[in-house]
XYZ file of C-alpha atoms in Angstrom:
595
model
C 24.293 -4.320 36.483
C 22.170 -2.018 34.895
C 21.647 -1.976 30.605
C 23.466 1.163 29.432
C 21.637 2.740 26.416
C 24.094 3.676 23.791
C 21.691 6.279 22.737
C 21.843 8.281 25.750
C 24.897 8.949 25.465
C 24.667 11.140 22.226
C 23.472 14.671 22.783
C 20.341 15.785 21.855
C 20.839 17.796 18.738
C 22.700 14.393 16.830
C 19.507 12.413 17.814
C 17.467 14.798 16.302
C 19.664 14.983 13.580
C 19.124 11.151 12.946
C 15.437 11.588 13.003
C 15.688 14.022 10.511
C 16.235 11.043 8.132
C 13.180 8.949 8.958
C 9.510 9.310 8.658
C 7.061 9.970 11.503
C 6.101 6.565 11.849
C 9.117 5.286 10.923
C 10.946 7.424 14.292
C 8.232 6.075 16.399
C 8.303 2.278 15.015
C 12.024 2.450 15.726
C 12.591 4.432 18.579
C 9.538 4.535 21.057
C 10.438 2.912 24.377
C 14.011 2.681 23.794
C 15.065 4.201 26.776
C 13.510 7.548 28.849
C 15.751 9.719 27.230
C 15.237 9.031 23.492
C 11.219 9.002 24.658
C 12.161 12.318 26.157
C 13.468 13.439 22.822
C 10.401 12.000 20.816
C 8.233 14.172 22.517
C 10.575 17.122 22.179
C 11.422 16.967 18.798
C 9.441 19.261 16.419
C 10.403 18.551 12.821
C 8.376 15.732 12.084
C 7.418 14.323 8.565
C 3.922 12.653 8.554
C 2.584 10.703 5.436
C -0.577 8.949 5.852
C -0.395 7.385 2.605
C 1.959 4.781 4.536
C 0.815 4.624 7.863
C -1.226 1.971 9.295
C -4.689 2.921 11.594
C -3.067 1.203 14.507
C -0.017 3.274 14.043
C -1.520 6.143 13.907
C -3.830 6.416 16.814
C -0.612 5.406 19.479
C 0.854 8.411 17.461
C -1.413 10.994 18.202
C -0.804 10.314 21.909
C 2.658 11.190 21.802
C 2.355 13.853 19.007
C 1.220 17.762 18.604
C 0.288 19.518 15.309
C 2.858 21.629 16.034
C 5.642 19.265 15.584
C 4.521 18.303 11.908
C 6.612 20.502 8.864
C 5.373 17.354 6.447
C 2.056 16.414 6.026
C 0.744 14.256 2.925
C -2.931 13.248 3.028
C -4.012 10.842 0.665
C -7.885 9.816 -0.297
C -6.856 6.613 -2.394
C -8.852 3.603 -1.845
C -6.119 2.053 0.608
C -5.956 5.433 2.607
C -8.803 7.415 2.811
C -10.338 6.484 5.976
C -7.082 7.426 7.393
C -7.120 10.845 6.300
C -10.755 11.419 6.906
C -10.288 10.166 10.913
C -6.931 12.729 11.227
C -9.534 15.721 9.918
C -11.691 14.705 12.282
C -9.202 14.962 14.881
C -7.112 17.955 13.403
C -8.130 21.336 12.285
C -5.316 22.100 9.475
C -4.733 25.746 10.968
C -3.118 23.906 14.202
C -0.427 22.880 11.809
C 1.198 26.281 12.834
C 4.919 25.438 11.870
C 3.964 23.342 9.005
C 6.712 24.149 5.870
C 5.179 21.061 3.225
C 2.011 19.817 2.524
C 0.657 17.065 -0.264
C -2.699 15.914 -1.578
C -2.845 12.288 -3.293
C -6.602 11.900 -4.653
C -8.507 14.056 -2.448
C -12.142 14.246 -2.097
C -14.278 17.500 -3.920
C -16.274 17.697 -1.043
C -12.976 18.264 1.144
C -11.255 21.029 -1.276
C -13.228 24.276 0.006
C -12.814 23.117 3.639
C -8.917 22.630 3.362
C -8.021 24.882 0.783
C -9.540 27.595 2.437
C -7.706 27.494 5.138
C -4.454 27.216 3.608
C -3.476 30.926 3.881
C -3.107 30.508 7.659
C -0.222 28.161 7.795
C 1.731 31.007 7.645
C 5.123 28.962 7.790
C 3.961 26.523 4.700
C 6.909 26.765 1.747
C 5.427 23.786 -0.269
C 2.786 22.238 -2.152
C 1.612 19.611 -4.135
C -1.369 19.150 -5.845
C -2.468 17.226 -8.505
C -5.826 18.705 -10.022
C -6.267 15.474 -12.352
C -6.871 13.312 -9.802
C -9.802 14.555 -7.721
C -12.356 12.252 -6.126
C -15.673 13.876 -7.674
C -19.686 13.055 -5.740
C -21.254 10.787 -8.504
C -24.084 13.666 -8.291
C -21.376 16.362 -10.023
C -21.447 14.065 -13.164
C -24.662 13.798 -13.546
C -25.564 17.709 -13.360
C -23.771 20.530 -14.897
C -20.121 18.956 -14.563
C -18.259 21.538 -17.079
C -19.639 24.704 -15.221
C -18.714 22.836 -11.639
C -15.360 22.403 -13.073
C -15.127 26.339 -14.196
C -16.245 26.758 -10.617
C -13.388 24.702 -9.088
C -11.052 26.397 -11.386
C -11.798 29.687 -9.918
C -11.792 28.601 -6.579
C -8.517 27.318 -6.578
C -7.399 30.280 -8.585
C -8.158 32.584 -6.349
C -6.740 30.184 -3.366
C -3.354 29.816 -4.939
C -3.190 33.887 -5.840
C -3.299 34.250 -1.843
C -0.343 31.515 -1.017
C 1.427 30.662 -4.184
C 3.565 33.788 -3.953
C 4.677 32.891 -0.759
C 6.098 29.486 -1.722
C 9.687 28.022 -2.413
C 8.275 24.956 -4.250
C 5.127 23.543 -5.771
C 4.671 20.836 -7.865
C 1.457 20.874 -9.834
C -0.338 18.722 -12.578
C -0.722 21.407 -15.449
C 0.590 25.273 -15.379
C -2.532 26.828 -16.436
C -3.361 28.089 -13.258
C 0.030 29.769 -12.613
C 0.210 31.430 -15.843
C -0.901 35.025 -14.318
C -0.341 34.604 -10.778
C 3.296 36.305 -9.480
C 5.922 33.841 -8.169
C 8.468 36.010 -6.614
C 9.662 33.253 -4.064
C 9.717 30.468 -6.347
C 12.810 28.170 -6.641
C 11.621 24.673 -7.406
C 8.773 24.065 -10.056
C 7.670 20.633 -11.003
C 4.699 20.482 -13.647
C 3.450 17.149 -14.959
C 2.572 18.303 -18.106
C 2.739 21.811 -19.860
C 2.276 23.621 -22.474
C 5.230 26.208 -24.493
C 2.662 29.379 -24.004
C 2.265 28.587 -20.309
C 5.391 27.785 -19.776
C 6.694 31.109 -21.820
C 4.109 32.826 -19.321
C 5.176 31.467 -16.087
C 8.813 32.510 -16.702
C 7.823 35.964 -16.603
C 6.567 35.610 -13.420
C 9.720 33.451 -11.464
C 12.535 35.763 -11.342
C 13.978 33.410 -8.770
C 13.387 29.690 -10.458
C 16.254 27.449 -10.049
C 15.003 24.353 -10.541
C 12.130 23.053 -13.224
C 10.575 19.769 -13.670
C 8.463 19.873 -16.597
C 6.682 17.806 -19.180
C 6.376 19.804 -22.128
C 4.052 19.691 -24.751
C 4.189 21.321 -28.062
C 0.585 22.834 -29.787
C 2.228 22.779 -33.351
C 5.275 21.202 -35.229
C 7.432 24.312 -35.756
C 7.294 26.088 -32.154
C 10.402 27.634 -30.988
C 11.482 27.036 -27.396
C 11.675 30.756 -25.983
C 12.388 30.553 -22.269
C 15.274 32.923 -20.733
C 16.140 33.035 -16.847
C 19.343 33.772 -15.706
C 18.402 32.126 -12.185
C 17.439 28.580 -13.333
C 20.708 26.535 -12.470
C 18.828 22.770 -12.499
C 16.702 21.576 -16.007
C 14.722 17.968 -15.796
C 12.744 18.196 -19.282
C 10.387 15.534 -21.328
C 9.005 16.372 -24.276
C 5.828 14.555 -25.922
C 4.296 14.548 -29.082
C 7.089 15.908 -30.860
C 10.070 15.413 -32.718
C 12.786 17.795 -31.478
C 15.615 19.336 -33.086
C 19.489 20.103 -31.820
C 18.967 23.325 -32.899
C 15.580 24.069 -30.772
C 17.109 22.485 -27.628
C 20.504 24.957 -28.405
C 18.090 27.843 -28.757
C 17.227 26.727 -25.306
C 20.372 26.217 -23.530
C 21.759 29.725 -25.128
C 18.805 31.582 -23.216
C 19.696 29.713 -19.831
C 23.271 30.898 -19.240
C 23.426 30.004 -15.671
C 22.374 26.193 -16.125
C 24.469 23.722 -14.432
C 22.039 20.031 -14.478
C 20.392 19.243 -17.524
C 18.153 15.981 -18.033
C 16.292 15.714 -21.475
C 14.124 12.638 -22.639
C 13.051 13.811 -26.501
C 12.209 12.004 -29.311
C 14.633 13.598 -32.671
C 16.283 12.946 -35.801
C 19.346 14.861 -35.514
C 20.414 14.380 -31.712
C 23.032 12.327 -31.453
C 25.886 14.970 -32.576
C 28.786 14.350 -30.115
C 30.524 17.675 -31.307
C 27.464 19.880 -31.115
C 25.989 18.847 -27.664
C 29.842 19.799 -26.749
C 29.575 23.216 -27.428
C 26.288 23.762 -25.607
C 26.996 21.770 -22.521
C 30.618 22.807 -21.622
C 29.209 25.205 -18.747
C 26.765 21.902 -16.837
C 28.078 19.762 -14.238
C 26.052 16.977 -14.911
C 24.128 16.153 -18.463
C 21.572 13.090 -18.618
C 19.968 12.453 -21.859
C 17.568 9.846 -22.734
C 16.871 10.029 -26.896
C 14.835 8.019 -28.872
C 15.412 7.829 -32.960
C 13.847 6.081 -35.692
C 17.325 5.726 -37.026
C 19.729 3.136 -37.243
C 22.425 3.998 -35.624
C 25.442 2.047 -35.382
C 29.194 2.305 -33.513
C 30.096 5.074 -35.859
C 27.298 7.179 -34.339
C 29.219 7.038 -30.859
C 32.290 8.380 -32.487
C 31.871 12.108 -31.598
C 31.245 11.273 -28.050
C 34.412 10.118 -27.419
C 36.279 13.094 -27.425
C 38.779 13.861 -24.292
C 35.645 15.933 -23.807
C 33.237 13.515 -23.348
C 35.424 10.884 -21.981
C 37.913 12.923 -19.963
C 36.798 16.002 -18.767
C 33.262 15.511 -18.167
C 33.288 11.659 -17.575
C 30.288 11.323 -19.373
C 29.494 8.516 -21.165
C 26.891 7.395 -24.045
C 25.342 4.046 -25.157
C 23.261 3.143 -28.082
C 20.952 -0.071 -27.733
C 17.634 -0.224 -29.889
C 17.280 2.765 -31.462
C 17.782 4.273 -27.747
C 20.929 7.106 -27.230
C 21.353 7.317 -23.684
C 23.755 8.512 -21.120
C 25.428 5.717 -18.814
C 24.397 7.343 -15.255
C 23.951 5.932 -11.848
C 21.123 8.195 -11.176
C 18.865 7.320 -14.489
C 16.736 4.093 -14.390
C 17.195 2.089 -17.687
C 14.678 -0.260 -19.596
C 16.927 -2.718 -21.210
C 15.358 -4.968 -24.475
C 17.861 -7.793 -25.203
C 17.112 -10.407 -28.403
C 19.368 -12.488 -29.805
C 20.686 -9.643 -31.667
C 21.295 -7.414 -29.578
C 24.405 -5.141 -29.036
C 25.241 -2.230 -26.702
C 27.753 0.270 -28.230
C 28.588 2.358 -25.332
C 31.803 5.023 -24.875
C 32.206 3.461 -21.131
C 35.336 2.019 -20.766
C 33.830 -1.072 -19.487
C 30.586 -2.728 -20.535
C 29.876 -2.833 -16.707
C 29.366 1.079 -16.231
C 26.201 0.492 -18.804
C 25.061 -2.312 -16.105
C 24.537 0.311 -13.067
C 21.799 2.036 -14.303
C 19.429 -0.881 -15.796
C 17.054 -1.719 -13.703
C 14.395 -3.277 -15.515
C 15.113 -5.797 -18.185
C 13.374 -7.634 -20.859
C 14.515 -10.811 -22.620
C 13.022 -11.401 -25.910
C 15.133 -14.119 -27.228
C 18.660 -15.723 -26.063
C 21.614 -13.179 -26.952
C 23.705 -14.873 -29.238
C 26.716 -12.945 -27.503
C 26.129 -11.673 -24.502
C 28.363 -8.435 -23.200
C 27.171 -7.963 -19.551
C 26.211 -9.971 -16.500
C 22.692 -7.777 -14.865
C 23.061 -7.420 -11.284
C 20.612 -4.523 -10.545
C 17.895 -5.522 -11.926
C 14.533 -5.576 -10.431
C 12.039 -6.206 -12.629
C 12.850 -9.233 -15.058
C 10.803 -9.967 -18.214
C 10.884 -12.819 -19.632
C 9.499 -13.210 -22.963
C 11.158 -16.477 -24.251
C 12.076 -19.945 -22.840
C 15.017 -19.807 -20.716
C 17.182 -22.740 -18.778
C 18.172 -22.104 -15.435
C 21.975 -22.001 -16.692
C 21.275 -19.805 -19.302
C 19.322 -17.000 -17.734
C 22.440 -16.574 -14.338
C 24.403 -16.267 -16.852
C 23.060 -12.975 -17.958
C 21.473 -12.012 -14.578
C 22.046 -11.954 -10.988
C 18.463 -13.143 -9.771
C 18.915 -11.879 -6.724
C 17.693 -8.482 -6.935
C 14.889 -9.533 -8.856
C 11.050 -8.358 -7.271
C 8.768 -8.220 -10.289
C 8.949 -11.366 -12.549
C 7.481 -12.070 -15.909
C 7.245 -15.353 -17.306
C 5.231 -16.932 -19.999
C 3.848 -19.985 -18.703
C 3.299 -21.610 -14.379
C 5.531 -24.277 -15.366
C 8.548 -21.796 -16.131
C 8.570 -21.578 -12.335
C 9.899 -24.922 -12.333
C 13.279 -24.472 -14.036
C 13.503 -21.609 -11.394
C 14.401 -23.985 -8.558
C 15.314 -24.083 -5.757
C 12.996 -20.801 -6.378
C 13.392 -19.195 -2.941
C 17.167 -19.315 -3.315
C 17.580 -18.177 -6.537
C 15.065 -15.334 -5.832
C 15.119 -14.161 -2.134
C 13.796 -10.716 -2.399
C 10.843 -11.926 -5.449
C 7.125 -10.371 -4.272
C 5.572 -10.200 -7.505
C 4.801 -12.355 -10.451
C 2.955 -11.676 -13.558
C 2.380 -15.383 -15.984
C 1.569 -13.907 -19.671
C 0.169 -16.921 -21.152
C -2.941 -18.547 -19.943
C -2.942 -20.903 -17.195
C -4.300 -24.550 -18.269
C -4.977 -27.647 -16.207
C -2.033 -29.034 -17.387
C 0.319 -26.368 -16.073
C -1.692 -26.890 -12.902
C -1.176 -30.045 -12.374
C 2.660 -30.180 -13.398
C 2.763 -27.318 -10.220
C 0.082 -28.360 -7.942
C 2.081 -29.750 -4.892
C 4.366 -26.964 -5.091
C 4.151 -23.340 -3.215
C 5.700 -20.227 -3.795
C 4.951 -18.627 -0.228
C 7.048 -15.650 -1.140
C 4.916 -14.246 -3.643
C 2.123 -11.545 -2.361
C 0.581 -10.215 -5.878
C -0.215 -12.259 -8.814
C -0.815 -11.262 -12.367
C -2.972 -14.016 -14.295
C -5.402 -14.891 -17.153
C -6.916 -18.469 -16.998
C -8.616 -21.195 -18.936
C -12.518 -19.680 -18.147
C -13.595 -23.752 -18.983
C -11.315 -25.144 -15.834
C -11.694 -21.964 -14.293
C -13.090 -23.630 -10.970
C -10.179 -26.469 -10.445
C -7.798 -23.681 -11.336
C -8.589 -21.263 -8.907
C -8.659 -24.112 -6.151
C -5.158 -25.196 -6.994
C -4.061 -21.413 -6.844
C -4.609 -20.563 -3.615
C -2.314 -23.730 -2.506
C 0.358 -22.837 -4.981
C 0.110 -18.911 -3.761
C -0.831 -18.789 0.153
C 0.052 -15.790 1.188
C -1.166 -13.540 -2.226
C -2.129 -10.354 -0.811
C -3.088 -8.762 -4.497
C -4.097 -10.448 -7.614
C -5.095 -9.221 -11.135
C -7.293 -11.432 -13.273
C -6.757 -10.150 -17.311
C -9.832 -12.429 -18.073
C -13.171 -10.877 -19.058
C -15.528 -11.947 -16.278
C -18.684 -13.342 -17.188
C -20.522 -12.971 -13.938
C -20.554 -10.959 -10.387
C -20.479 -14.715 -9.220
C -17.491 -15.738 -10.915
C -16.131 -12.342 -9.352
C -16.250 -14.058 -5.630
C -15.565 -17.751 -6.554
C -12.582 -16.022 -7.754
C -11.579 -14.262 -4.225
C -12.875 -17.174 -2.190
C -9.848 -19.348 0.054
C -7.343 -16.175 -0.383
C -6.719 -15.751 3.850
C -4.607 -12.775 2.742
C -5.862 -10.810 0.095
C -6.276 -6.983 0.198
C -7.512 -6.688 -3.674
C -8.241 -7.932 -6.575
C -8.969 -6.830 -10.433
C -10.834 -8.026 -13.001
C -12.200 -6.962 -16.610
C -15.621 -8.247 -17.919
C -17.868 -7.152 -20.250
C -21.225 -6.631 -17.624
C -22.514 -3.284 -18.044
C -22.089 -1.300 -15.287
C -25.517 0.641 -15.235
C -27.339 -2.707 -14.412
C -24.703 -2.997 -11.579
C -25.210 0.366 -9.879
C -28.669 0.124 -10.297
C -29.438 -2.699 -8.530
C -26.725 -1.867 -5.945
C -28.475 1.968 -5.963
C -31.719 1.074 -4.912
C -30.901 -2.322 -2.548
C -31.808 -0.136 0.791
C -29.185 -2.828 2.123
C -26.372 -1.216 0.220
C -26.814 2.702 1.344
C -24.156 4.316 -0.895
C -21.608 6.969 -1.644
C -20.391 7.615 -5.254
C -17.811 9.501 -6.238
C -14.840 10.088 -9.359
C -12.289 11.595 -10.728
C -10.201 11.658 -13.987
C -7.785 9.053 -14.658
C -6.464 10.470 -18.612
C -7.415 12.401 -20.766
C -11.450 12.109 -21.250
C -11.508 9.056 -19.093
C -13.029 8.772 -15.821
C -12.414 6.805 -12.972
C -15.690 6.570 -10.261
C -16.038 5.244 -7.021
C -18.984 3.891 -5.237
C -19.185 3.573 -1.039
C -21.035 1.455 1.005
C -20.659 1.080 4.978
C -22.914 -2.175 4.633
C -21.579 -5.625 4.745
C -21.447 -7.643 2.350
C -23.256 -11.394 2.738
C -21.925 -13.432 -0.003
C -18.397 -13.977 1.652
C -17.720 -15.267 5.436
C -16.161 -11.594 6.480
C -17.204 -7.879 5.196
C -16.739 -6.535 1.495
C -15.851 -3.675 0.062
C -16.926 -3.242 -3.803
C -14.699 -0.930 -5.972
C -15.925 -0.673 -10.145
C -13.779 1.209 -13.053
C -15.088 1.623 -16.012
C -13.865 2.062 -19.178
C -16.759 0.958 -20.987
C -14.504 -0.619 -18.127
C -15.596 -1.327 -14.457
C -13.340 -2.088 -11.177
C -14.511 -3.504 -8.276
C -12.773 -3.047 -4.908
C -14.217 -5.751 -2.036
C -13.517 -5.178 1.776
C -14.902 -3.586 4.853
C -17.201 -1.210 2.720
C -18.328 -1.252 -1.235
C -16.879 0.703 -3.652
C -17.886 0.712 -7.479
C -15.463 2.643 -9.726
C -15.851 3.048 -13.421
C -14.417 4.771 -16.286
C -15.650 5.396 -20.170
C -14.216 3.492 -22.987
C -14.978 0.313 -24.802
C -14.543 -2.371 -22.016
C -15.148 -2.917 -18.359
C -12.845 -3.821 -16.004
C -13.756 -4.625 -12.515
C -11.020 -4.098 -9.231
C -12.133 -6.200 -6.463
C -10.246 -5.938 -2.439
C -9.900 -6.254 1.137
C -8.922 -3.763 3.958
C -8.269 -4.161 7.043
C-alpha cells in the first residue's frame, strides 16, 4: 500500500503558513523531497526569509536551483570572516534590483568597496519597508587608512546621506548604529526605530521628523550632566531605553513619560540615585501595560526599599514585581535576561510571592563563594560561572546543570568533581578554565575526554606549553574554536598551538610581536598576494583584515591568517590569510579554519 503524506492533506495556504515560521534554509533542510506536493509548494511559495550569515555554501548552491529573487522579502548579507565568501558568490549570481518584492534587508560587516554598488541601487526595490545598517562596522581597503581616511569618511557620509534621503522616507523600520544621519531627513512612514547609540540633540531632532513612531529602541547618551529629556509624540506607544554615562533622575525620566501620553511598553536600564520610589513610578506608569526596569545604584538598599512596591498596585493590578540583589533594582519578568552574582552573602529581596518567579528570568549566573542560605534552586541558567571551589552536592543544590552551555571554572581538574560530566551536563558546548593550566592538572585529566565540548577558553603554563597542548587535543577532540589568553611569543608557537585539532574552525591568541614586521614580510612574499582591509571595532579602535588566496605550507591542509591589533593583532588561519589588527597597547592574534 502506498505511504500517505500527512502533509498533503493540508491545503496550501496552512503550509505556507507554517513556512512562514522558518528560515529559507531552514524550509528547504526540512521540507525538500517530502512528497511532490510540499515540493510543489516550495517552489510556489514567495515569502521567503534568506540569511546568509547562517547558511552553509553547500546549502546554498542546491537553493538557488529551486529558488527566484522574487520569492525573497528577507535578505541579510553578512561580510564577517565566517561569511563573506558567501555573500560575495550570491552578488555574483544576483543583481539586488531582481529582489523585486523584497520588504527587509540587513548588512552585517560589509565591504567599502561593495557600499556604492549596493546602496545605489537600493531605491529600486520599490517594495523594501526595512533596513539595517550598522555604519561602525564597515570592512575598509587597508589603502583608505593609509591616505586621506577622515575626508574618505566625510565622503561616505555624504554618500549614504544622500542614499538614505531617497529611501528612508519610504520605510516602516530601520535600525541604525548612530542617528546622525537621520537628524534632517523626513520620516513620514516611520513606525519602528532602533538606534544603537544616540545622542539627546539628535534624538530631540529626529522626533520632529516621525509623526508616526511607535516604537523606539535607543541607547541614549547624554553631552552634559544637567540635560533635560525633551521628547513629545503622541504616536509612540512602545519605549526600550538605555542610558550611558549618566546618572538619571525620577524626575527627568517623569518629564519624559508626561510628554509621551500614548505610551503603553516601557523598558529602562539607567544608572540613578533616587529610582527606586515605589509610589512615584506609580503615578507615571498607571497608563503602560507592561513596565521593565533594570536600575543600578550605588546605594545600599535593603527590604525596606521594596516597601513601596508592594502596593495592591504593584502587586495586584499590574502584577508587577521588583527584586533587589547587589545594588541591582530590577523587575521580575520572563522576557528580561538576568545576570545573577551570588556570594556567601547574598540575599534577594523581591515583592514576588515566591522566590521562584525571580528564578525565570536569570539566565546567566555567577558563583563567587558558597551562599550561606540559599533561597532558590537555578533551572534556566545557561551560562554558569564559577568563581570558587564547589562539590558536586553543593553546586545541584543551587542549580539545575542541565541547561547549562557556557561553563566557567577555575582550574581542568574542577571538571572532575563534575562527573559523570556528560550526564550532569547534556546540552554543555563551551568551556572557559580561568586559572592557568599546569602539568599537574594535565596529568590528573589526561585519560579523560570531554567530546562534548566544541570551543575552549584557556591560558597555559608557556614552560610545559608543548606536553600541554599534546594532552589537549586528547582531552578536547572535537574543539571546533579555541581562545589562547597567553601572550604568544612566536608565529611558531602560533601553529604548534593549532596542530592535531581535526576540527577546528579558529583560534585566538594575544602576543606582543609587532604587527608591522608581520605584514611586511607577509606584504612583499610574492607567495602571499594579498587583500587588506578594516573597519572600526569602538570608539578610536580599529579592527583590519588581511586576504590571501595562497596556501599556506607550514600545516598539512590550507590556512587562512586573520591579525587584530590593538597594539593588538588577530590572526584567522584557513583556506585563505587574513591579518586583522587594531590600535592600543597589546596585540592579540585570531587564528582559524573554514571550510
Amino acid at each position: 500500500m502506498a505511504r500517505i503524506c500527512l502533509f498533503d492533506l493540508l491545503p496550501i495556504e496552512l503550509l505556507q503558513m507554517i513556512f512562514s515560521y522558518f528560515l529559507a534554509h531552514e524550509i528547504f533542510l526540512s521540507f525538500i523531497d517530502v512528497s511532490d506536493y510540499v515540493n510543489a509548494t516550495l517552489l510556489s511559495y514567495a515569502a521567503y526569509q534568506l540569511d546568509l550569515k547562517l547558511i552553509e555554501k553547500s546549502q546554498l548552491n542546491s537553493f538557488f536551483y529551486c529558488i527566484r529573487p522574487e520569492q525573497i522579502i528577507s535578505l541579510t548579507l553578512s561580510h564577517d570572516n565566517d561569511t563573506s565568501h558567501l555573500s560575495i558568490y550570491f552578488l555574483s549570481i544576483f543583481r539586488l534590483e531582481q529582489f523585486i518584492r523584497l520588504r527587509s534587508i540587513t548588512f552585517i560587516d560589509i565591504k567599502y568597496e561593495l557600499i556604492e554598488s549596493i546602496f545605489n541601487n537600493l531605491h529600486k526595490l520599490s517594495q523594501l519597508r526595512s533596513l539595517s545598517f550598522d555604519i561602525e562596522n564597515i570592512k575598509y581597503k587597508y589603502e583608505i587608512f593609509n591616505i586621506d581616511f577622515p575626508a574618505k569618511l566625510n565622503q561616505l557620509n555624504s554618500f549614504l546621506f544622500s542614499v538614505f534621503v531617497q529611501i528612508l522616507p519610504h520605510l516602516k523600520r530601520v535600525h541604525l548604529n548612530n542617528g546622525d544621519l537621520l537628524k534632517s531627513i523626513s520620516l513620514p512612514h516611520l513606525h519602528h526605530l532602533k538606534l544603537k547609540k544616540c545622542s539627546l540633540n539628535q534624538l530631540e531632532a529626529i522626533f520632529q521628523h516621525t509623526p508616526q513612531l511607535k516604537s523606539l529602541d535607543v541607547c541614549l547618551r547624554f553631552e552634559n550632566q544637567f540635560s533635560q529629556i525633551v521628547l513629545s509624540s503622541v504616536q509612540l506607544i512602545r519605549l526600550n531605553l538605555t542610558i550611558e554615562n549618566y546618572s538619571v533622575s525620577i524626575n527627568q525620566l517623569e518629564q519624559l513619560l508626561l510628554n509621551l501620553p500614548y505610551l503603553k511598553h516601557f523598558e529602562v536600564n539607567a544608572n540613578g540615585r533616587n529610582l527606586a520610589d515605589g509610589q512615584q513610578w506609580q503615578i507615571l506608569t498607571r497608563n503602560l501595560i507592561t513596565f521593565n526596569f533594570k536600575f543600578n545604584t550605588n546605594l545600599d538598599l535593603n527590604e525596606r526599599t521594596l516597601h513601596s512596591f508592594r502596593t495592591p498596585y504593584w502587586l495586584e493590578e499590574k502584577h508587577w514585581f521588583v527584586a533587589y540583589q547587589n545594588n541591582c533594582l530590577f523587575t521580575v519578568s520572563r522576557i528580561a535576561s538576568i545576570h545573577m552574582i551570588i556570594s556567601s552573602s547574598t540575599y534577594v529581596y523581591t515583592t514576588a510571592p515566591n522566590i521562584t518567579y525571580v528564578n525565570e528570568s536569570i539566565t546567566k549566573l555567577t558563583i563567587e563563594a558558597i551562599p550561606t542560605q540559599n533561597q532558590i534552586r537555578y533551572t534556566h541558567i545557561e551560562i554558569l560561572n564559577l568563581q570558587c571551589s564547589i562539590s558536586h552536592e553543593e553546586l545541584i543544590s543551587i542549580i539545575d546543570l542541565r541547561q547549562v552551555k557556557h561553563l566557567f571554572i577555575l582550574s581542568l581538574v574542577d571538571l572532575l568533581k563534575l562527573m559523570p560530566f556528560e550526564q550532569l551536563l547534556p546540552r554543555i558546548c563551551k568551556l572557559t578554565i580561568l586559572n592557568d593550566l599546569t602539568m599537574d592538572m594535565i596529568k590528573q585529566i589526561r585519560y579523560y575526554q570531554f567530546e562534548q565540548i566544541r570551543e575552549l577558553d584557556i591560558s597555559l603554563n608557556y614552560e610545559n606549553k608543548n606536553y600541554i597542548m599534546k594532552k589537549i587535543v586528547y582531552v578536547f577532540p572535537f574543539i571546533e574554536r579555541i581562545s589562547y589568553r597567553n601572550y604568544l611569543h612566536s608565529i611558531q608557537d602560533m601553529f604548534r598551538f593549532i596542530y592535531g585539532f581535526e576540527h577546528l574552525r579558529s583560534t585566538y591568541f594575544y602576543t606582543y610581536l609587532i604587527f608591522p614586521n608581520i605584514a611586511r614580510n607577509i606584504y612583499r612574499n610574492p607567495e602571499f598576494p594579498i587583500d587588506i582591509s578594516w573597519q572600526f571595532v569602538e570608539d578610536n579602535d580599529f579592527l583590519y583584515h588581511i586576504f590571501s588566496s595562497s596556501n599556506c605550507r607550514q600545516i598539512n591542509r590550507s590556512i587562512k591568517v586573520s591579525v587584530r591589533l590593538t597594539f593588538t593583532i588577530e590572526i584567522l588561519i584557513c583556506r585563505h590569510l587574513f591579518i586583522i589588527f587594531r590600535c592600543c597597547n597589546q596585540l592579540k592574534i585570531f587564528i582559524g579554519y573554514n571550510n
